[in-house]
CSV table of N, CA and C in Angstrom, one decimal:
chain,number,residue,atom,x,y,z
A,26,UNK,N,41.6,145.5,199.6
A,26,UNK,CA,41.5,146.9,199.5
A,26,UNK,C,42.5,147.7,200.3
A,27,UNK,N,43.1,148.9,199.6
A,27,UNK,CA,44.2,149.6,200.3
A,27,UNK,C,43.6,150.3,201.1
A,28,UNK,N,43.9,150.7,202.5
A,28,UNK,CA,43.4,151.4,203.3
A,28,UNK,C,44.9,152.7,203.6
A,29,UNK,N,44.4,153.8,203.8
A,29,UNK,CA,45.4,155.5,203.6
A,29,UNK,C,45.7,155.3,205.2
A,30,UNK,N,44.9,155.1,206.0
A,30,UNK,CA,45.3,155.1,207.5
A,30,UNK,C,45.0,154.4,208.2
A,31,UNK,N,45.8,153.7,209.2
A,31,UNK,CA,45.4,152.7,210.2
A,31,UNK,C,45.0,153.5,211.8
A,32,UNK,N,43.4,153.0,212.3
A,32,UNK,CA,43.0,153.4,213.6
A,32,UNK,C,43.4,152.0,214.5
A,33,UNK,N,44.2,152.3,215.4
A,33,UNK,CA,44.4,151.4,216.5
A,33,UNK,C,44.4,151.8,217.9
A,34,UNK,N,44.2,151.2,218.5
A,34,UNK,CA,43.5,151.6,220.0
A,34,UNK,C,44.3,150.2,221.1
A,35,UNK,N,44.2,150.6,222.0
A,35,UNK,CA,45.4,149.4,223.0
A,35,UNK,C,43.2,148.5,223.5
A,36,UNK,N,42.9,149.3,223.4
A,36,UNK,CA,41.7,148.6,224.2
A,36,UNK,C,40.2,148.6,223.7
A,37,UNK,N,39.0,148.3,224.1
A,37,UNK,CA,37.9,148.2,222.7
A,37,UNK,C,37.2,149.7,223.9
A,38,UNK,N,37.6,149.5,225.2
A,38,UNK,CA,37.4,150.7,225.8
A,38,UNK,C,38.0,152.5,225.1
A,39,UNK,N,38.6,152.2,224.6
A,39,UNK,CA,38.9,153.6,223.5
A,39,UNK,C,38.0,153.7,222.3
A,40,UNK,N,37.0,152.7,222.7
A,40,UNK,CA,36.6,153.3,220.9
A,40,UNK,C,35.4,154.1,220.6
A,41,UNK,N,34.7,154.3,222.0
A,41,UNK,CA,34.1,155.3,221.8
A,41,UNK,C,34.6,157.0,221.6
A,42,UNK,N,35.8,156.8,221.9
A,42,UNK,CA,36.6,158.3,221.7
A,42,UNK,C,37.2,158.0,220.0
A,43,UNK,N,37.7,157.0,219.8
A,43,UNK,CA,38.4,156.6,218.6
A,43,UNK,C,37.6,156.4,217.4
A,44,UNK,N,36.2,156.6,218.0
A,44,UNK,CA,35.3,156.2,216.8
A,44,UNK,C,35.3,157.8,215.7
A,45,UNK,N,35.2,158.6,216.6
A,45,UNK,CA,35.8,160.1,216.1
A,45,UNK,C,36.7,160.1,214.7
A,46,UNK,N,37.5,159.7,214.9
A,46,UNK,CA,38.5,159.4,214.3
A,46,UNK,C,38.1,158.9,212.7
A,47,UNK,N,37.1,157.8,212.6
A,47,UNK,CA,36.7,157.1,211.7
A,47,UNK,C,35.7,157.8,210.9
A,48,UNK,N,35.1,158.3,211.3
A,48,UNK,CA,33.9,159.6,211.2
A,48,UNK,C,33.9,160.7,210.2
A,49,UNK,N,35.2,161.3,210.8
A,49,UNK,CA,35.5,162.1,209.8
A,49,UNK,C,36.6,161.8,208.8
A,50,UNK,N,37.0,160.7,208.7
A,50,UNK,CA,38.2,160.0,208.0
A,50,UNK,C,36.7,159.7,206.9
A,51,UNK,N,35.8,159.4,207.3
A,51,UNK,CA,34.7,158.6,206.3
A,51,UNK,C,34.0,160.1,205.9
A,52,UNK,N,33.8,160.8,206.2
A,52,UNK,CA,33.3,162.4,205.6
A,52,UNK,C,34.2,162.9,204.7
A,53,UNK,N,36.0,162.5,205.0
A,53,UNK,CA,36.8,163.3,203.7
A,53,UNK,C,36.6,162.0,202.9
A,54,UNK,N,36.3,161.1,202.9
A,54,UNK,CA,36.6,159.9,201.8
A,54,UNK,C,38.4,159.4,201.7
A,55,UNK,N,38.1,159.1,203.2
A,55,UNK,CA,39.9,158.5,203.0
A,55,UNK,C,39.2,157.2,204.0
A,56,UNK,N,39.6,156.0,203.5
A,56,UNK,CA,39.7,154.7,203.6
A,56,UNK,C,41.0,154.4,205.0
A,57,UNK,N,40.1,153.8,205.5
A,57,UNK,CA,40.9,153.3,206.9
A,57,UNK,C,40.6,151.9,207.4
A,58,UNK,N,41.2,151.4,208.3
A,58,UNK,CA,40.9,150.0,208.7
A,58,UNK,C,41.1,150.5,210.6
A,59,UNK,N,40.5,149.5,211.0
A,59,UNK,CA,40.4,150.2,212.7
A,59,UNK,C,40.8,148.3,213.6
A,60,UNK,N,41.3,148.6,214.4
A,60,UNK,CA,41.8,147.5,215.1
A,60,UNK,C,42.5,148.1,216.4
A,61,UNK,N,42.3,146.7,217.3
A,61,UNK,CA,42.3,146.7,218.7
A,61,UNK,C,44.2,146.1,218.8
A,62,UNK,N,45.3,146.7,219.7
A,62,UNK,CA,46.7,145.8,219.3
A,62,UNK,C,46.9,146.8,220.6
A,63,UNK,N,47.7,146.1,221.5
A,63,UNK,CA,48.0,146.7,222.8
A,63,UNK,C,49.3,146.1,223.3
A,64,UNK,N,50.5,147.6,223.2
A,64,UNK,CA,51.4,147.3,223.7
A,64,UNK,C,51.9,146.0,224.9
A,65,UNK,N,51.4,146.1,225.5
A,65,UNK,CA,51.4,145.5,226.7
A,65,UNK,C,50.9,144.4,226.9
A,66,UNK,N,49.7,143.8,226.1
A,66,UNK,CA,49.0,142.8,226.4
A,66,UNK,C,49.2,141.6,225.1
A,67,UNK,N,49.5,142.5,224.0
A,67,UNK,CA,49.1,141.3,222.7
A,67,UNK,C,51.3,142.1,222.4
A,68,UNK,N,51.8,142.3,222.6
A,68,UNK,CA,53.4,142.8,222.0
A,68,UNK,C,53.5,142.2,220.4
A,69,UNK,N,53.0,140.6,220.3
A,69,UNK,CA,53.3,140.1,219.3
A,69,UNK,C,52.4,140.7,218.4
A,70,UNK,N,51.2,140.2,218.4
A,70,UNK,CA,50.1,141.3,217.7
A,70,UNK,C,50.3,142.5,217.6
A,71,UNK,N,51.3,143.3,218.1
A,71,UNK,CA,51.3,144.9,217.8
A,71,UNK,C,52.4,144.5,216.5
A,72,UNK,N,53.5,144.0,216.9
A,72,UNK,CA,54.8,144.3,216.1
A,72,UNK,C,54.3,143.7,214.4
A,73,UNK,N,53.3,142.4,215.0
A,73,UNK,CA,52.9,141.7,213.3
A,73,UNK,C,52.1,142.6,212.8
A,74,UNK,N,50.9,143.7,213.4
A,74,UNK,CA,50.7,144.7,212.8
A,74,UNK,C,51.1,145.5,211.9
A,75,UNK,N,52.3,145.8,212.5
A,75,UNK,CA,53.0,147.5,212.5
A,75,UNK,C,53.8,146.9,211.4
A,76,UNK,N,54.3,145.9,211.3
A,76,UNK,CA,55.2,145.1,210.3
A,76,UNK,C,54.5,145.1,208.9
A,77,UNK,N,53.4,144.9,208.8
A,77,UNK,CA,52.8,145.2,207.8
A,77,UNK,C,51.9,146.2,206.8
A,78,UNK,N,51.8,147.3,207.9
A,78,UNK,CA,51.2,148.5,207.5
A,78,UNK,C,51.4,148.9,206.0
A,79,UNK,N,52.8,148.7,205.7
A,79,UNK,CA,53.0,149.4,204.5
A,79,UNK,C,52.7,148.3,203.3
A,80,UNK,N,52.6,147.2,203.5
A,80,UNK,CA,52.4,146.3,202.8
A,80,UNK,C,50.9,146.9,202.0
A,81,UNK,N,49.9,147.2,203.1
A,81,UNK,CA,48.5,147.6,202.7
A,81,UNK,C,48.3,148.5,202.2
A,82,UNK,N,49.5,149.4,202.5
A,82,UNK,CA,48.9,150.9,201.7
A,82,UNK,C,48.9,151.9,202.6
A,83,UNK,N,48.7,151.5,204.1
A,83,UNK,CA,48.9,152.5,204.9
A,83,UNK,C,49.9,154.0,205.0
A,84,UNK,N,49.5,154.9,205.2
A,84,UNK,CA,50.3,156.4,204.7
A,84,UNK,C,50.3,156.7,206.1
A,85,UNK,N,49.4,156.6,206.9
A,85,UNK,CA,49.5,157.5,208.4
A,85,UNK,C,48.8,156.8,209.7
A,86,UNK,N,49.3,156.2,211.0
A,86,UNK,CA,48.5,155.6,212.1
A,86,UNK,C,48.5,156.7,213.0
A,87,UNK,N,47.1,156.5,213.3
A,87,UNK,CA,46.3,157.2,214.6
A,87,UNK,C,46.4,156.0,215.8
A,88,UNK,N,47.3,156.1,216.8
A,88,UNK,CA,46.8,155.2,218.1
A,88,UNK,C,46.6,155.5,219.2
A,89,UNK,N,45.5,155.3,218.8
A,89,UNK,CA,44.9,155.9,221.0
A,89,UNK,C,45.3,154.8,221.5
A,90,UNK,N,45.2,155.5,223.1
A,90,UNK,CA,45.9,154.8,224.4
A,90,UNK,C,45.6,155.7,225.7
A,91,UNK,N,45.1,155.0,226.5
A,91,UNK,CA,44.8,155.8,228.2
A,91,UNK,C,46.2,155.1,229.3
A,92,UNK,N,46.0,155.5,230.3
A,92,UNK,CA,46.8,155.4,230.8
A,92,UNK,C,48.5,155.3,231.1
A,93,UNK,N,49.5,154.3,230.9
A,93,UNK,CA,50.8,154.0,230.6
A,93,UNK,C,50.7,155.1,228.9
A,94,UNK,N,49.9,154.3,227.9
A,94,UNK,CA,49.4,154.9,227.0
A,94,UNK,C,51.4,154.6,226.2
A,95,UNK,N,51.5,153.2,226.2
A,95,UNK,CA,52.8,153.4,225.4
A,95,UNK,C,52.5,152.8,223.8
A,96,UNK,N,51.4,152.8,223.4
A,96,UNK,CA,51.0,152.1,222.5
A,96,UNK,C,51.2,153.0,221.0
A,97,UNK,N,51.1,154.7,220.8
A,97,UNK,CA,51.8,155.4,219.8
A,97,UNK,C,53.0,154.9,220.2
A,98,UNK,N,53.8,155.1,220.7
A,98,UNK,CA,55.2,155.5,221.0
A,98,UNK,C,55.9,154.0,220.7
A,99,UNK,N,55.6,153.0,221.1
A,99,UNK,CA,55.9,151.9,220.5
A,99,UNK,C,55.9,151.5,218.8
A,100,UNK,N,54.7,151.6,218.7
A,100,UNK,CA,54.5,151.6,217.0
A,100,UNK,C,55.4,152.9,216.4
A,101,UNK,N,55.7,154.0,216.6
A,101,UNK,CA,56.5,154.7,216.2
A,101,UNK,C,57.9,154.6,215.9
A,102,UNK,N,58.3,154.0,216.7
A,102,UNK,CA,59.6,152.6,217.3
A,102,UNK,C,60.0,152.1,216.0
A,103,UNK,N,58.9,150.9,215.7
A,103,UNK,CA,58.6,149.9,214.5
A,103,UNK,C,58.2,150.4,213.3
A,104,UNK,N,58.3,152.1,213.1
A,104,UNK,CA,58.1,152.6,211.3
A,104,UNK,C,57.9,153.8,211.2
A,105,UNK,N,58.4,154.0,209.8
A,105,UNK,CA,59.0,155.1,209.7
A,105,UNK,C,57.7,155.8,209.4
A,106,UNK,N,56.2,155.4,209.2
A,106,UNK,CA,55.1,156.3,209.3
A,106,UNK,C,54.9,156.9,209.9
A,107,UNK,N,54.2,158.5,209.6
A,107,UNK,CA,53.7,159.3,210.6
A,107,UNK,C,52.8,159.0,211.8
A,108,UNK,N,53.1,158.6,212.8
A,108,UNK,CA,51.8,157.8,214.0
A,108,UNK,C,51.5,159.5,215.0
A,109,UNK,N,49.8,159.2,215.1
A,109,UNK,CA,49.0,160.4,215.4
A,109,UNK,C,48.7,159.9,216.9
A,110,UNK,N,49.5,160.3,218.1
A,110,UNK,CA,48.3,159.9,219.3
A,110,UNK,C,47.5,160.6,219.5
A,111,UNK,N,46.9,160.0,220.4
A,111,UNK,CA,45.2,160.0,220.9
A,111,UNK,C,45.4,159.8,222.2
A,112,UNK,N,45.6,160.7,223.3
A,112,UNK,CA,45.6,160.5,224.6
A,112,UNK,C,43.8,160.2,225.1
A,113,UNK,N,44.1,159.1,225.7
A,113,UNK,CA,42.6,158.6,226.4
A,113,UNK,C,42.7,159.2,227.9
A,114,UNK,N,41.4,159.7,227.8
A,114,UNK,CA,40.9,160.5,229.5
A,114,UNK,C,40.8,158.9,230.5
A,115,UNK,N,41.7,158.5,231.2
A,115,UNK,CA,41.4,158.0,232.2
A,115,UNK,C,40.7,158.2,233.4
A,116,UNK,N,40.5,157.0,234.3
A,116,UNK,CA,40.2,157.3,235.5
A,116,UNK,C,40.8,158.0,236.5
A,117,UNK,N,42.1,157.4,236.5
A,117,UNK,CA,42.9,158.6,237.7
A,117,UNK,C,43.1,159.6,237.6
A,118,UNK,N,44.5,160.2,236.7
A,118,UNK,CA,45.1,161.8,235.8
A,118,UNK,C,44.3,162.5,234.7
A,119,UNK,N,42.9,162.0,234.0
A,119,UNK,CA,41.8,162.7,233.7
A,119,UNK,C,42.8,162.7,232.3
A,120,UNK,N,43.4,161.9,232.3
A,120,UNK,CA,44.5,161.7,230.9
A,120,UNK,C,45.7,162.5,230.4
A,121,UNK,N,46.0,163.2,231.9
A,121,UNK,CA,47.3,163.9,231.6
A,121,UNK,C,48.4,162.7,231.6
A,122,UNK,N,48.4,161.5,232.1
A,122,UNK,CA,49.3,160.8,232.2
A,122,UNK,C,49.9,160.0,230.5
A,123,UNK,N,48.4,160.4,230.2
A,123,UNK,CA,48.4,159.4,228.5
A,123,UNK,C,48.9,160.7,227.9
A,124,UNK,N,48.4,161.8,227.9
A,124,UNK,CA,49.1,163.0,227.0
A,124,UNK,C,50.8,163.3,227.6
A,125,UNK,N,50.7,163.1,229.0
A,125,UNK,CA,52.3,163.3,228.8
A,125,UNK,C,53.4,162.2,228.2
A,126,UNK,N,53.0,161.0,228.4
A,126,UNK,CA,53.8,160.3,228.0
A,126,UNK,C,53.7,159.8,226.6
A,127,UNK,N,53.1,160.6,225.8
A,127,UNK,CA,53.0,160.9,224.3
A,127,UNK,C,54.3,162.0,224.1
A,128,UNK,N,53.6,163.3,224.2
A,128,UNK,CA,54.8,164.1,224.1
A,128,UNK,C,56.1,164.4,224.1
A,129,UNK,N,56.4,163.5,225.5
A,129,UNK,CA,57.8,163.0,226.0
A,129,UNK,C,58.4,162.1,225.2
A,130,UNK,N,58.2,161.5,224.0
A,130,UNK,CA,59.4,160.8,223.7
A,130,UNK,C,60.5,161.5,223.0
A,131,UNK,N,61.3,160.2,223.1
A,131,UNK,CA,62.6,160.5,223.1
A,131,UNK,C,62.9,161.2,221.7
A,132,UNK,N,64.2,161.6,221.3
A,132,UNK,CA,65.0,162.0,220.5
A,132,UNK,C,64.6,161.0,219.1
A,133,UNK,N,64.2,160.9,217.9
A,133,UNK,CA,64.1,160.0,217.0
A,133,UNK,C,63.1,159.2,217.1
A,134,UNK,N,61.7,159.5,217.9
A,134,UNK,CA,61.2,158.7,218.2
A,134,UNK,C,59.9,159.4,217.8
A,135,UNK,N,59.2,160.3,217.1
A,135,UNK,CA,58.3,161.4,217.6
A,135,UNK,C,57.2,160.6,217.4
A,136,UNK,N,56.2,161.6,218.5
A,136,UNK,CA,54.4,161.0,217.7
A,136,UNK,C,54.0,161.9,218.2
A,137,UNK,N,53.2,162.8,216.6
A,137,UNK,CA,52.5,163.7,216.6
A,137,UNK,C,51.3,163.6,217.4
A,138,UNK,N,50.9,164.6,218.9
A,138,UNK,CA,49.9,164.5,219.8
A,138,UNK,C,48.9,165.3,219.2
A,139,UNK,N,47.6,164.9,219.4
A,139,UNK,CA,46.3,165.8,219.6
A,139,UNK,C,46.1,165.8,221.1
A,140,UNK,N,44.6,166.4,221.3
A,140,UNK,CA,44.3,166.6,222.8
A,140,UNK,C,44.0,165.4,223.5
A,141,UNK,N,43.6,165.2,224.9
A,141,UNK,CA,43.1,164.1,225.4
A,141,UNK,C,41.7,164.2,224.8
A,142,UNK,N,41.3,162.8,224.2
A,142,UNK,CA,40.2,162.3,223.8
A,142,UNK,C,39.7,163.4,222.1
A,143,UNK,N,41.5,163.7,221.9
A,143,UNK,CA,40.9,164.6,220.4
A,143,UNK,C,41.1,163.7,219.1
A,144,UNK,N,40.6,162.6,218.8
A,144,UNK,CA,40.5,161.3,217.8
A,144,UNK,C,39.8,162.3,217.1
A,145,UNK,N,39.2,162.9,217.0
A,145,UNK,CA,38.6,163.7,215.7
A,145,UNK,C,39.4,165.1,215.0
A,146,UNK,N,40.4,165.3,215.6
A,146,UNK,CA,41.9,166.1,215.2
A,146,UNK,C,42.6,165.0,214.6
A,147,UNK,N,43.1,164.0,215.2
A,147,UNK,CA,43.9,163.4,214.8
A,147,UNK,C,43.5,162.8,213.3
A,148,UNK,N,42.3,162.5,213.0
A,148,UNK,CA,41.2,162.2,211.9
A,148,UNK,C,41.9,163.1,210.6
A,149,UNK,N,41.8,164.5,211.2
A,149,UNK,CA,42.1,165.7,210.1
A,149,UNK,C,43.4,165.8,210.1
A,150,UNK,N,44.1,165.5,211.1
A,150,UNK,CA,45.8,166.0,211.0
A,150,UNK,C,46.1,164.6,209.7
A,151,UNK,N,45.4,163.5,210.2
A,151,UNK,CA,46.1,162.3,209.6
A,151,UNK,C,45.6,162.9,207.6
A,152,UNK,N,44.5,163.4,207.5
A,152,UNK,CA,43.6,163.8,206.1
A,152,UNK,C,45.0,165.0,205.6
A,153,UNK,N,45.0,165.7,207.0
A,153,UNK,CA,46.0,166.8,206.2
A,153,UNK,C,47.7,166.4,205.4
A,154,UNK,N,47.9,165.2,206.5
A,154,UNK,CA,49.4,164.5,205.8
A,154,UNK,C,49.3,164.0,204.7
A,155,UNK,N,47.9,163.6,204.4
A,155,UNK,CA,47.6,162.4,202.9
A,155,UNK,C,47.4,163.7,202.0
A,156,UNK,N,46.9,164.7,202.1
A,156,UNK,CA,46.0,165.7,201.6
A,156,UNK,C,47.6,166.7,200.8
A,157,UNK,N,48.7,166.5,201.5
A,157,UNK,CA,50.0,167.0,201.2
A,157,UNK,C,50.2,166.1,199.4
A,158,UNK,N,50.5,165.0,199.0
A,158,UNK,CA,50.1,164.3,197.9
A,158,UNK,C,48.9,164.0,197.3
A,159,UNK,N,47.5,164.3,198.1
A,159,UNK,CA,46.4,163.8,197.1
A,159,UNK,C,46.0,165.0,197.1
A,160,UNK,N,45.2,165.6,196.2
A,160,UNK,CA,45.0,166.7,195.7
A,160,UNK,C,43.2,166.8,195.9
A,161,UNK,N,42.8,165.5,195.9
A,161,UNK,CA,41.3,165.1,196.0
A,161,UNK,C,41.2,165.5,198.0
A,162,UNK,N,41.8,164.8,198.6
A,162,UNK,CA,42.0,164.9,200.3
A,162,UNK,C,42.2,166.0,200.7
A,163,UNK,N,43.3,167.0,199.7
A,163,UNK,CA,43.3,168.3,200.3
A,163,UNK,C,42.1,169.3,200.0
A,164,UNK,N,41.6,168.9,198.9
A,164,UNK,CA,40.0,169.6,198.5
A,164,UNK,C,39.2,169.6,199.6
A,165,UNK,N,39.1,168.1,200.3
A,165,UNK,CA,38.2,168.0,201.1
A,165,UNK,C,38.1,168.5,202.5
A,166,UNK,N,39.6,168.2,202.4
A,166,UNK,CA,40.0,168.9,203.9
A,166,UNK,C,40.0,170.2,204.2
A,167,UNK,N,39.9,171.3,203.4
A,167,UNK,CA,39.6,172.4,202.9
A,167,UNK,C,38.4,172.5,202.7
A,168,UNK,N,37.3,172.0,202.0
A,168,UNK,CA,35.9,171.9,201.9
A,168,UNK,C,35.3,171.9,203.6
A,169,UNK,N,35.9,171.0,204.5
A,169,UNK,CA,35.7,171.0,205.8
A,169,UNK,C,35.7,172.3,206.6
A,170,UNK,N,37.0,172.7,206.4
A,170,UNK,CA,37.6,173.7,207.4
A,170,UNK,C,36.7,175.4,206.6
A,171,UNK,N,36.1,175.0,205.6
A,171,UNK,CA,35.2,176.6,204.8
A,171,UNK,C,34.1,176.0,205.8
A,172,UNK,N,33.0,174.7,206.1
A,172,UNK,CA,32.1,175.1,206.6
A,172,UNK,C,32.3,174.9,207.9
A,173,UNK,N,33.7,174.6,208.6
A,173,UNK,CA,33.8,175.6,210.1
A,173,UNK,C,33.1,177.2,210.0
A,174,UNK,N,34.0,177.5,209.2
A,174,UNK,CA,34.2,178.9,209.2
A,174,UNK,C,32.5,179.6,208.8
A,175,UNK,N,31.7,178.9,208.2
A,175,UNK,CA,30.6,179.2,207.9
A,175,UNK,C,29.7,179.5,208.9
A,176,UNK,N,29.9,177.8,210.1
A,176,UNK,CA,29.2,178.0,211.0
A,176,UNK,C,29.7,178.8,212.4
A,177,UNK,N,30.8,179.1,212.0
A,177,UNK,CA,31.4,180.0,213.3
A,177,UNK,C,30.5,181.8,213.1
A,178,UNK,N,30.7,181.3,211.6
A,178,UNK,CA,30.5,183.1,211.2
A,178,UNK,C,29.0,183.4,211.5
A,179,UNK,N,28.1,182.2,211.0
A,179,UNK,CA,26.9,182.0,211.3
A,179,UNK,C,26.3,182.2,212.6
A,180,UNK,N,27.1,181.5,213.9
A,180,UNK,CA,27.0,181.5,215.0
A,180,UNK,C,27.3,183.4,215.2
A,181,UNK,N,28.2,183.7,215.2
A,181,UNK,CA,28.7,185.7,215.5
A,181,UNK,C,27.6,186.3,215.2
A,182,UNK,N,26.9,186.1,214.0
A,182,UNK,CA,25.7,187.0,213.3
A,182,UNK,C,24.7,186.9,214.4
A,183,UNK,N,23.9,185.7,214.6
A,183,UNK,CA,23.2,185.2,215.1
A,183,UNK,C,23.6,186.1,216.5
A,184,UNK,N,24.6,185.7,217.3
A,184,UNK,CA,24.9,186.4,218.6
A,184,UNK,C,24.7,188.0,218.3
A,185,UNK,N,25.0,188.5,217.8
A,185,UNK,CA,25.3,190.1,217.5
A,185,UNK,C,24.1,190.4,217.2
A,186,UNK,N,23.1,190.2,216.4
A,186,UNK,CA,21.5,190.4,216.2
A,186,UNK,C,21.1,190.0,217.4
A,187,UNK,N,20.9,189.2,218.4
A,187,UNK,CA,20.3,189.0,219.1
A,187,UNK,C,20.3,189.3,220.9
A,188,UNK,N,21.8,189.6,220.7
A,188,UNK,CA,22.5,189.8,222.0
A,188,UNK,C,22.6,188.3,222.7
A,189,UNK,N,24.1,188.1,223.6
A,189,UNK,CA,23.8,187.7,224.3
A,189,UNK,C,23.7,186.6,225.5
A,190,UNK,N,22.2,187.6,226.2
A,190,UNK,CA,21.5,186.7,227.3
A,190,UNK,C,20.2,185.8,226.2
A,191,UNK,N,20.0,186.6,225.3
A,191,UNK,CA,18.7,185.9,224.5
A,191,UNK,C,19.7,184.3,223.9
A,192,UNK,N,21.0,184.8,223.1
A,192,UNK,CA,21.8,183.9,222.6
A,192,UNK,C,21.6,182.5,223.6
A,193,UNK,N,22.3,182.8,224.6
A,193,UNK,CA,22.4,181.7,226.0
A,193,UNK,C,21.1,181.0,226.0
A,194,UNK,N,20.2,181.9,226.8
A,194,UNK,CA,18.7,181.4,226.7
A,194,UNK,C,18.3,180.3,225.7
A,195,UNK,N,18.8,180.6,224.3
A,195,UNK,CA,18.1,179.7,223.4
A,195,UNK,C,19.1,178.7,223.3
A,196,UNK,N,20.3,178.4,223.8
A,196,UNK,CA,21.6,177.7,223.8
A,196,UNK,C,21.1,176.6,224.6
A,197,UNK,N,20.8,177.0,226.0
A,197,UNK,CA,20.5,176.3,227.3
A,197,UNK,C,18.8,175.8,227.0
A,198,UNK,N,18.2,176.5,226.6
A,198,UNK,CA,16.9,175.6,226.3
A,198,UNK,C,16.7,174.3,225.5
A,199,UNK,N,17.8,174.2,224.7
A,199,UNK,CA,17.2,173.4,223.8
A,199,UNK,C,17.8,172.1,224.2
């Protein structure tokens, strides 16, 4: 089976942020494959990866990474696909260290960043690149972003009829 995006993570410790990612990849109906490949630890397993992506059908990689966090930026290196990081909140820099050294690469090298621990951006940014050629993905992706807007708008009404400290009150109680 062809899979539209590959989720990879340097560690099985990302995957509770990376699971995001899969989530709403599985709500538009885009087909993905999820795997563990870490710069640093497996090099050969990353490059025999990244070497084959297109082989499967892959159109866009998401790779989270905490810390050093060279694990987008390497796969980026190895193909010419759009690769989405995922800065992981570490223990020390609270994951400024993983989001800066996403950002910072070099000249020819790019990988499009989301926030620290934003795998469920990255989800939709990767839906919105496929969604540019599928016409079904960009439906959905669009179907999504109307019932943002529903429940935001929902949310204002609700605040404005009620005022508020009532708003809060019922926020914090529940």
């Amino acid at each position: 089976m062809r899979r539209e995006v590959a989720i990879v993570m340097g560690s099985d410790s990302d995957l509770l942020v990376m699971k995001e990612a899969a989530e709403i990849l599985e709500q538009l109906g885009i087909s993905y494959e999820l795997t563990i490949v870490s710069a640093h630890r497996t090099p050969k397993r990353t490059s025999d990866y990244v070497s084959g992506v297109d082989k499967r059908g892959v159109k866009v990689i998401i790779a989270g990474a905490g810390g050093a966090a060279h694990l987008p930026g390497v796969i980026a290196a190895m193909t010419t696909l759009p690769v989405v990081g995922v800065p992981i909140k570490g223990k020390s820099l609270e994951g400024l260290d993983s989001l800066l050294s996403m950002v910072q690469m070099p000249p020819g090298v790019p990988v499009a960043t989301v926030a620290i621990n934003g795998a469920k951006n990255a989800g939709i940014l990767a839906a919105s690149i496929i969604g540019t050629y599928n016409k079904k993905v960009s439906k959905a992706v669009l179907a999504y972003k109307k019932t943002l807007e529903k429940e935001v708008l929902g949310k204002a009404s609700k605040l404005e009829k009620i005022g508020w400290k009532k708003y809060i009150d019922e926020k914090t109680t529940k």
